[in-house]
Amino acid sequence: MPDEVAAHAEQLADQLQEMILIREFETRVSSLFEDNELPGFVHLCLGQEAVATGACWAIDDDDYITSTHRGHGHSIAKGLEPDRMMAELFGKETGYCGGKSGSMHIADVDQGMLGANGIVGAGPSLAAGAGLSIEQSDEDRVCLSFFGEGSMAEGVVHESMNLAGVQDLPVVFVCENNQYGEMTPAEDQHNVDGFEARGEVYDMPAETVDGMSVQDVYEATAEAVERARDGGGPSLLICETYRYHGHYEGDPTTYRTDEEVEQWRERDPIDTLEASLVEGGHIDEDEIEEMRAAARDRIDEAVQFARDSDYPDEEAAFEGVYTEEI
Ligand SMILES: Cc1ncc(C[n+]2csc(CCOP(=O)(O)OP(=O)(O)O)c2C)c(N)n1
């Protein structure tokens, strides 16, 4: 393990910085929500940062992703800016979708972020569509599709995986098994022993990955992405992870124990990476504090930007509803 860290120390330090930024964003959103500054619902990915960062690190800027209702980490990892994301959460016109999407539908098609999605299981269908368009236009792109293990019981996810499998589409299905779909434990929702079988029936390679390790997620995704680019078709990755907060902010989480949360926190993706980088002499405590300070400053600026921005005009409600006449 120390050799692994040494071999990738520089990249791991950059990944650490990004995970710290995602955590700072989510932590701040939690307190803004508690203070009633944000309209709508928010679902946070605290604890799941390594999946977003590790997977997105394995793709290029012009590749695509699809996301979920828990999509802030995916968006930051795809390169979206915290200030326009925060403005979107505040419902302001400077947000990525002009303040009309809020947390659950953030998208920036120009950056290949095809959307967070309040419809559970919808992301994989968009990913299959993106994959089809890549194939038909003969482009050298791939699409990563993030979805939760709860979505694995949705018919549309199976239809999308089937289509991707049959047509050898360049899609990597990234299932984040954070152990619960809303308040229901995964084992009470799915009568399978692990999720690999769900990929194998569609004839795609499937692998279970430690979703608390950014390096493991990165390596597995990079391999699947390379296969997809080489015409080898789709893959399924199941990233074992955990969400520290409730399903939504305000969820009393009576369905799980403090001990369980604590056990997962002991494997925290940021703390463990920091410890191994420090232990290997690749980074010191001061540099980690600088990373934290930089993330805090960036999120402070994002909050200020969002607060200072205007709400959209009423007429904006009717813009972007229909396609332009063609
Ligand atoms: C089609 C659809 N069915 C049900 C819901 C209600 N719902 C919202 S989140 C959720 C659980 C999703 O679990 P999972 O896919 O594991 O994602 P996680 O919340 O764990 O990230 C459900 C059932 C929905 N939004 N859309």
Short mmCIF file of C-alpha atoms and ligand atoms in Angstrom, two decimals:
data_model
loop_
_atom_site.label_atom_id
_atom_site.label_comp_id
_atom_site.label_asym_id
_atom_site.label_seq_id
_atom_site.Cartn_x
_atom_site.Cartn_y
_atom_site.Cartn_z
CA MET A 1 0.00 0.00 0.00
CA PRO A 2 2.77 2.56 0.84
CA ASP A 3 4.30 1.79 -2.61
CA GLU A 4 0.94 2.42 -4.25
CA VAL A 5 0.70 5.79 -2.49
CA ALA A 6 4.28 6.73 -3.44
CA ALA A 7 3.67 5.87 -7.09
CA HIS A 8 0.64 8.16 -7.30
CA ALA A 9 1.42 10.73 -4.58
CA GLU A 10 1.03 13.82 -6.74
CA GLN A 11 -2.29 12.74 -8.24
CA LEU A 12 -3.55 11.60 -4.84
CA ALA A 13 -2.75 15.02 -3.35
CA ASP A 14 -4.75 16.69 -6.14
CA GLN A 15 -7.61 14.25 -5.58
CA LEU A 16 -7.45 14.98 -1.85
CA GLN A 17 -7.79 18.70 -2.56
CA GLU A 18 -10.88 18.06 -4.67
CA MET A 19 -12.50 15.79 -2.07
CA ILE A 20 -11.87 18.45 0.59
CA LEU A 21 -13.62 20.98 -1.67
CA ILE A 22 -16.63 18.68 -2.13
CA ARG A 23 -16.83 18.12 1.62
CA GLU A 24 -16.62 21.83 2.33
CA PHE A 25 -19.36 22.52 -0.22
CA GLU A 26 -21.65 19.90 1.28
CA THR A 27 -20.95 20.90 4.88
CA ARG A 28 -21.78 24.51 4.04
CA VAL A 29 -24.94 23.53 2.18
CA SER A 30 -26.03 21.59 5.25
CA SER A 31 -25.75 24.65 7.48
CA LEU A 32 -27.31 26.99 4.90
CA PHE A 33 -30.25 24.61 4.65
CA GLU A 34 -30.59 24.46 8.43
CA ASP A 35 -30.63 28.28 8.47
CA ASN A 36 -33.50 28.27 5.93
CA GLU A 37 -31.42 30.04 3.31
CA LEU A 38 -32.03 27.38 0.65
CA PRO A 39 -35.37 26.55 -0.95
CA GLY A 40 -36.31 22.95 -1.78
CA PHE A 41 -34.71 19.71 -0.67
CA VAL A 42 -31.03 18.86 -0.53
CA HIS A 43 -29.42 15.40 -0.52
CA LEU A 44 -25.75 15.47 0.45
CA CYS A 45 -22.92 13.14 -0.53
CA LEU A 46 -20.80 13.56 2.63
CA GLY A 47 -18.82 10.30 2.93
CA GLN A 48 -19.13 9.49 -0.77
CA GLU A 49 -16.53 11.96 -2.08
CA ALA A 50 -14.07 9.28 -3.25
CA VAL A 51 -16.57 7.86 -5.75
CA ALA A 52 -17.20 11.21 -7.47
CA THR A 53 -13.54 12.21 -7.53
CA GLY A 54 -12.04 8.81 -8.35
CA ALA A 55 -14.47 8.13 -11.20
CA CYS A 56 -14.37 11.59 -12.80
CA TRP A 57 -10.57 11.66 -12.58
CA ALA A 58 -10.59 8.78 -15.09
CA ILE A 59 -12.41 10.71 -17.85
CA ASP A 60 -11.57 13.69 -20.06
CA ASP A 61 -13.17 17.12 -20.16
CA ASP A 62 -15.24 16.31 -23.23
CA ASP A 63 -16.62 13.07 -21.83
CA TYR A 64 -20.10 12.97 -20.30
CA ILE A 65 -21.57 12.14 -16.93
CA THR A 66 -25.10 11.65 -15.69
CA SER A 67 -25.89 12.14 -12.03
CA THR A 68 -28.56 11.69 -9.38
CA HIS A 69 -30.52 13.65 -6.78
CA ARG A 70 -27.29 13.45 -4.72
CA GLY A 71 -25.20 15.13 -7.38
CA HIS A 72 -23.14 18.00 -5.91
CA GLY A 73 -19.97 15.91 -5.66
CA HIS A 74 -20.34 14.57 -9.21
CA SER A 75 -20.80 18.12 -10.51
CA ILE A 76 -17.72 19.50 -8.76
CA ALA A 77 -15.68 16.49 -9.87
CA LYS A 78 -16.80 17.10 -13.49
CA GLY A 79 -15.47 20.65 -13.24
CA LEU A 80 -18.53 22.74 -12.42
CA GLU A 81 -17.74 25.85 -10.41
CA PRO A 82 -18.95 26.06 -6.79
CA ASP A 83 -20.13 29.68 -7.21
CA ARG A 84 -22.60 28.95 -10.03
CA MET A 85 -23.65 25.73 -8.28
CA MET A 86 -24.31 27.58 -5.04
CA ALA A 87 -26.26 30.25 -6.93
CA GLU A 88 -28.37 27.48 -8.45
CA LEU A 89 -29.13 26.08 -5.01
CA PHE A 90 -30.19 29.57 -3.90
CA GLY A 91 -32.50 29.80 -6.96
CA LYS A 92 -30.57 32.74 -8.41
CA GLU A 93 -30.29 33.71 -12.08
CA THR A 94 -26.49 33.28 -12.08
CA GLY A 95 -26.87 29.56 -11.33
CA TYR A 96 -26.05 26.92 -13.91
CA CYS A 97 -29.72 26.62 -14.89
CA GLY A 98 -30.72 30.20 -14.20
CA GLY A 99 -32.04 29.25 -10.77
CA LYS A 100 -34.71 26.93 -12.12
CA SER A 101 -33.16 23.55 -11.35
CA GLY A 102 -32.12 23.88 -7.73
CA SER A 103 -30.02 21.11 -6.24
CA MET A 104 -31.68 18.16 -7.91
CA HIS A 105 -31.44 19.08 -11.59
CA ILE A 106 -28.17 20.93 -11.97
CA ALA A 107 -26.78 20.45 -15.47
CA ASP A 108 -24.15 22.01 -17.69
CA VAL A 109 -24.29 20.31 -21.04
CA ASP A 110 -21.33 22.38 -22.32
CA GLN A 111 -19.14 20.68 -19.72
CA GLY A 112 -20.60 17.25 -20.39
CA MET A 113 -22.62 17.27 -17.15
CA LEU A 114 -25.92 15.94 -18.48
CA GLY A 115 -27.76 16.52 -15.28
CA ALA A 116 -28.50 15.65 -11.70
CA ASN A 117 -31.92 14.03 -11.63
CA GLY A 118 -34.82 13.85 -9.20
CA ILE A 119 -36.19 10.81 -11.04
CA VAL A 120 -34.48 7.80 -9.53
CA GLY A 121 -32.93 5.66 -12.29
CA ALA A 122 -33.26 8.29 -15.01
CA GLY A 123 -29.52 8.94 -15.28
CA PRO A 124 -28.65 5.56 -16.82
CA SER A 125 -31.25 6.07 -19.57
CA LEU A 126 -29.68 9.43 -20.48
CA ALA A 127 -26.28 7.72 -20.40
CA ALA A 128 -27.45 5.02 -22.81
CA GLY A 129 -28.73 7.81 -25.08
CA ALA A 130 -25.41 9.65 -24.83
CA GLY A 131 -23.61 6.39 -25.59
CA LEU A 132 -25.79 5.84 -28.64
CA SER A 133 -25.10 9.36 -29.89
CA ILE A 134 -21.34 8.87 -29.38
CA GLU A 135 -21.50 5.63 -31.40
CA GLN A 136 -23.56 7.10 -34.19
CA SER A 137 -21.37 10.19 -34.49
CA ASP A 138 -18.23 8.07 -34.28
CA GLU A 139 -16.84 10.21 -31.45
CA ASP A 140 -14.08 9.26 -29.06
CA ARG A 141 -16.06 9.90 -25.91
CA VAL A 142 -17.46 7.91 -23.01
CA CYS A 143 -20.27 8.51 -20.53
CA LEU A 144 -20.10 7.74 -16.81
CA SER A 145 -23.47 7.14 -15.23
CA PHE A 146 -23.72 7.53 -11.46
CA PHE A 147 -26.71 5.94 -9.75
CA GLY A 148 -27.57 4.57 -6.31
CA GLU A 149 -28.06 0.92 -5.43
CA GLY A 150 -31.74 1.71 -4.76
CA SER A 151 -32.08 2.62 -8.44
CA MET A 152 -30.89 -0.86 -9.36
CA ALA A 153 -34.48 -2.01 -8.75
CA GLU A 154 -35.85 0.43 -11.34
CA GLY A 155 -36.87 -1.07 -14.66
CA VAL A 156 -35.35 1.77 -16.64
CA VAL A 157 -31.90 1.00 -15.25
CA HIS A 158 -32.17 -2.55 -16.61
CA GLU A 159 -33.48 -1.34 -19.96
CA SER A 160 -30.55 1.07 -20.18
CA MET A 161 -27.97 -1.55 -19.24
CA ASN A 162 -29.53 -3.97 -21.71
CA LEU A 163 -29.40 -1.44 -24.54
CA ALA A 164 -25.81 -0.49 -23.69
CA GLY A 165 -24.83 -4.17 -23.58
CA VAL A 166 -26.54 -5.14 -26.82
CA GLN A 167 -25.12 -2.17 -28.72
CA ASP A 168 -21.67 -2.17 -27.04
CA LEU A 169 -22.14 1.46 -26.01
CA PRO A 170 -19.27 3.37 -24.35
CA VAL A 171 -20.97 3.74 -20.98
CA VAL A 172 -19.58 3.01 -17.51
CA PHE A 173 -22.38 2.40 -15.01
CA VAL A 174 -21.14 3.55 -11.60
CA CYS A 175 -23.44 2.24 -8.88
CA GLU A 176 -22.87 3.95 -5.53
CA ASN A 177 -23.93 1.47 -2.91
CA ASN A 178 -24.29 3.77 0.09
CA GLN A 179 -26.20 0.94 1.83
CA TYR A 180 -29.65 2.59 1.94
CA GLY A 181 -32.33 3.56 -0.56
CA GLU A 182 -34.09 6.32 1.37
CA MET A 183 -34.68 4.53 4.71
CA THR A 184 -34.47 0.93 3.49
CA PRO A 185 -31.26 -1.11 3.82
CA ALA A 186 -30.00 -2.50 0.51
CA GLU A 187 -30.41 -6.13 1.66
CA ASP A 188 -34.14 -5.56 2.24
CA GLN A 189 -34.57 -4.16 -1.27
CA HIS A 190 -32.60 -6.56 -3.41
CA ASN A 191 -32.62 -10.33 -3.29
CA VAL A 192 -29.07 -10.70 -4.55
CA ASP A 193 -25.73 -11.40 -2.98
CA GLY A 194 -23.78 -8.42 -4.31
CA PHE A 195 -24.66 -6.53 -7.47
CA GLU A 196 -22.15 -7.94 -9.92
CA ALA A 197 -24.72 -10.40 -11.24
CA ARG A 198 -26.79 -7.44 -12.38
CA GLY A 199 -24.09 -6.52 -14.89
CA GLU A 200 -23.17 -10.04 -15.87
CA VAL A 201 -26.70 -10.79 -17.11
CA TYR A 202 -26.20 -8.02 -19.65
CA ASP A 203 -22.84 -9.51 -20.57
CA MET A 204 -20.81 -6.63 -19.20
CA PRO A 205 -17.79 -6.87 -16.88
CA ALA A 206 -18.84 -6.03 -13.33
CA GLU A 207 -16.63 -5.30 -10.36
CA THR A 208 -17.16 -4.35 -6.73
CA VAL A 209 -14.82 -1.59 -5.59
CA ASP A 210 -13.95 0.01 -2.24
CA GLY A 211 -15.80 3.30 -2.67
CA MET A 212 -13.97 4.80 0.32
CA SER A 213 -10.67 4.61 -1.61
CA VAL A 214 -10.24 7.24 -4.30
CA GLN A 215 -7.34 5.27 -5.81
CA ASP A 216 -9.38 2.05 -6.10
CA VAL A 217 -12.31 3.89 -7.70
CA TYR A 218 -9.97 5.70 -10.08
CA GLU A 219 -8.18 2.52 -11.18
CA ALA A 220 -11.37 0.52 -11.74
CA THR A 221 -12.98 3.38 -13.66
CA ALA A 222 -9.88 4.01 -15.76
CA GLU A 223 -9.87 0.36 -16.82
CA ALA A 224 -13.58 0.43 -17.70
CA VAL A 225 -13.18 3.73 -19.57
CA GLU A 226 -10.28 2.36 -21.60
CA ARG A 227 -12.35 -0.70 -22.52
CA ALA A 228 -15.27 1.52 -23.55
CA ARG A 229 -13.03 3.75 -25.71
CA ASP A 230 -11.54 0.69 -27.38
CA GLY A 231 -14.98 -0.50 -28.44
CA GLY A 232 -15.26 -3.06 -25.62
CA GLY A 233 -18.69 -1.83 -24.54
CA PRO A 234 -20.12 -0.98 -21.13
CA SER A 235 -19.06 -2.01 -17.63
CA LEU A 236 -20.66 -1.95 -14.22
CA LEU A 237 -18.79 -0.78 -11.12
CA ILE A 238 -20.33 -1.14 -7.70
CA CYS A 239 -18.66 1.28 -5.28
CA GLU A 240 -19.22 0.35 -1.64
CA THR A 241 -19.65 3.58 0.29
CA TYR A 242 -21.77 5.35 2.91
CA ARG A 243 -23.60 8.62 3.33
CA TYR A 244 -22.90 10.26 6.68
CA HIS A 245 -26.00 12.45 6.71
CA GLY A 246 -29.58 11.33 6.28
CA HIS A 247 -31.25 10.61 2.98
CA TYR A 248 -32.20 14.29 2.89
CA GLU A 249 -31.25 17.11 5.22
CA GLY A 250 -33.63 16.87 8.15
CA ASP A 251 -33.99 13.07 7.96
CA PRO A 252 -33.93 11.83 11.60
CA THR A 253 -32.09 8.61 10.52
CA THR A 254 -33.83 6.40 13.05
CA TYR A 255 -33.23 3.39 10.78
CA ARG A 256 -29.52 3.08 11.56
CA THR A 257 -27.27 3.14 14.61
CA ASP A 258 -24.59 5.64 15.64
CA GLU A 259 -22.15 2.71 15.85
CA GLU A 260 -22.73 1.88 12.21
CA VAL A 261 -22.06 5.47 11.15
CA GLU A 262 -18.95 5.55 13.33
CA GLN A 263 -17.60 2.35 11.76
CA TRP A 264 -17.84 3.87 8.30
CA ARG A 265 -16.37 7.19 9.46
CA GLU A 266 -13.31 5.28 10.64
CA ARG A 267 -12.69 4.51 6.95
CA ASP A 268 -13.32 8.09 5.90
CA PRO A 269 -11.93 8.61 2.37
CA ILE A 270 -10.38 11.99 3.20
CA ASP A 271 -8.90 11.13 6.62
CA THR A 272 -7.39 7.85 5.44
CA LEU A 273 -5.84 9.42 2.36
CA GLU A 274 -4.44 12.31 4.40
CA ALA A 275 -2.93 9.84 6.86
CA SER A 276 -1.24 7.75 4.20
CA LEU A 277 0.13 10.79 2.37
CA VAL A 278 1.53 12.21 5.63
CA GLU A 279 2.89 8.84 6.71
CA GLY A 280 4.70 8.42 3.39
CA GLY A 281 6.21 11.92 3.73
CA HIS A 282 4.45 13.14 0.57
CA ILE A 283 2.61 15.97 2.23
CA ASP A 284 2.67 17.61 5.66
CA GLU A 285 0.03 18.87 8.06
CA ASP A 286 0.61 22.50 7.00
CA GLU A 287 -0.13 21.65 3.38
CA ILE A 288 -3.33 19.89 4.42
CA GLU A 289 -4.36 22.95 6.41
CA GLU A 290 -3.65 25.09 3.32
CA MET A 291 -5.92 22.82 1.27
CA ARG A 292 -8.69 23.20 3.84
CA ALA A 293 -8.27 26.97 3.96
CA ALA A 294 -8.35 27.18 0.14
CA ALA A 295 -11.57 25.15 0.07
CA ARG A 296 -13.14 27.30 2.79
CA ASP A 297 -12.22 30.50 0.90
CA ARG A 298 -13.66 29.15 -2.35
CA ILE A 299 -16.92 28.19 -0.68
CA ASP A 300 -17.09 31.52 1.21
CA GLU A 301 -16.82 33.25 -2.17
CA ALA A 302 -19.45 30.94 -3.67
CA VAL A 303 -21.91 31.73 -0.88
CA GLN A 304 -21.26 35.44 -1.22
CA PHE A 305 -21.73 35.23 -5.01
CA ALA A 306 -25.02 33.38 -4.53
CA ARG A 307 -26.31 35.83 -1.89
CA ASP A 308 -25.37 38.84 -4.03
CA SER A 309 -27.01 37.46 -7.19
CA ASP A 310 -30.54 38.35 -8.27
CA TYR A 311 -33.53 36.06 -8.53
CA PRO A 312 -34.60 35.45 -12.16
CA ASP A 313 -37.32 37.59 -13.73
CA GLU A 314 -40.79 36.07 -13.75
CA GLU A 315 -40.68 35.74 -17.57
CA ALA A 316 -37.73 33.36 -17.22
CA ALA A 317 -40.23 30.73 -16.06
CA PHE A 318 -41.35 30.41 -19.69
CA GLU A 319 -37.86 30.27 -21.20
CA GLY A 320 -36.25 26.93 -22.04
CA VAL A 321 -39.56 25.09 -21.83
CA TYR A 322 -39.93 24.30 -25.53
CA THR A 323 -37.24 23.70 -28.13
CA GLU A 324 -36.58 26.43 -30.65
CA GLU A 325 -38.54 26.00 -33.88
CA ILE A 326 -36.44 24.03 -36.36
C1 LIG B 1 -38.86 7.11 -10.08
C2 LIG B 1 -38.73 7.52 -8.63
N1 LIG B 1 -39.19 6.66 -7.67
C3 LIG B 1 -39.07 7.01 -6.37
C4 LIG B 1 -38.53 8.21 -6.00
C5 LIG B 1 -38.39 8.59 -4.52
N2 LIG B 1 -36.99 8.42 -4.12
C6 LIG B 1 -36.16 9.49 -4.06
S1 LIG B 1 -34.58 9.06 -3.62
C7 LIG B 1 -35.02 7.44 -3.47
C8 LIG B 1 -34.01 6.41 -3.06
C9 LIG B 1 -32.89 6.31 -4.02
O1 LIG B 1 -31.92 5.44 -3.51
P1 LIG B 1 -30.57 5.25 -4.25
O2 LIG B 1 -30.79 5.10 -5.71
O3 LIG B 1 -29.84 4.16 -3.58
O4 LIG B 1 -29.81 6.64 -4.07
P2 LIG B 1 -29.29 7.32 -2.72
O5 LIG B 1 -30.42 8.20 -2.23
O6 LIG B 1 -28.95 6.25 -1.78
O7 LIG B 1 -28.13 8.14 -3.15
C10 LIG B 1 -36.38 7.24 -3.80
C11 LIG B 1 -37.05 5.96 -3.77
C12 LIG B 1 -38.08 9.07 -7.03
N3 LIG B 1 -37.53 10.26 -6.77
N4 LIG B 1 -38.17 8.69 -8.33
#
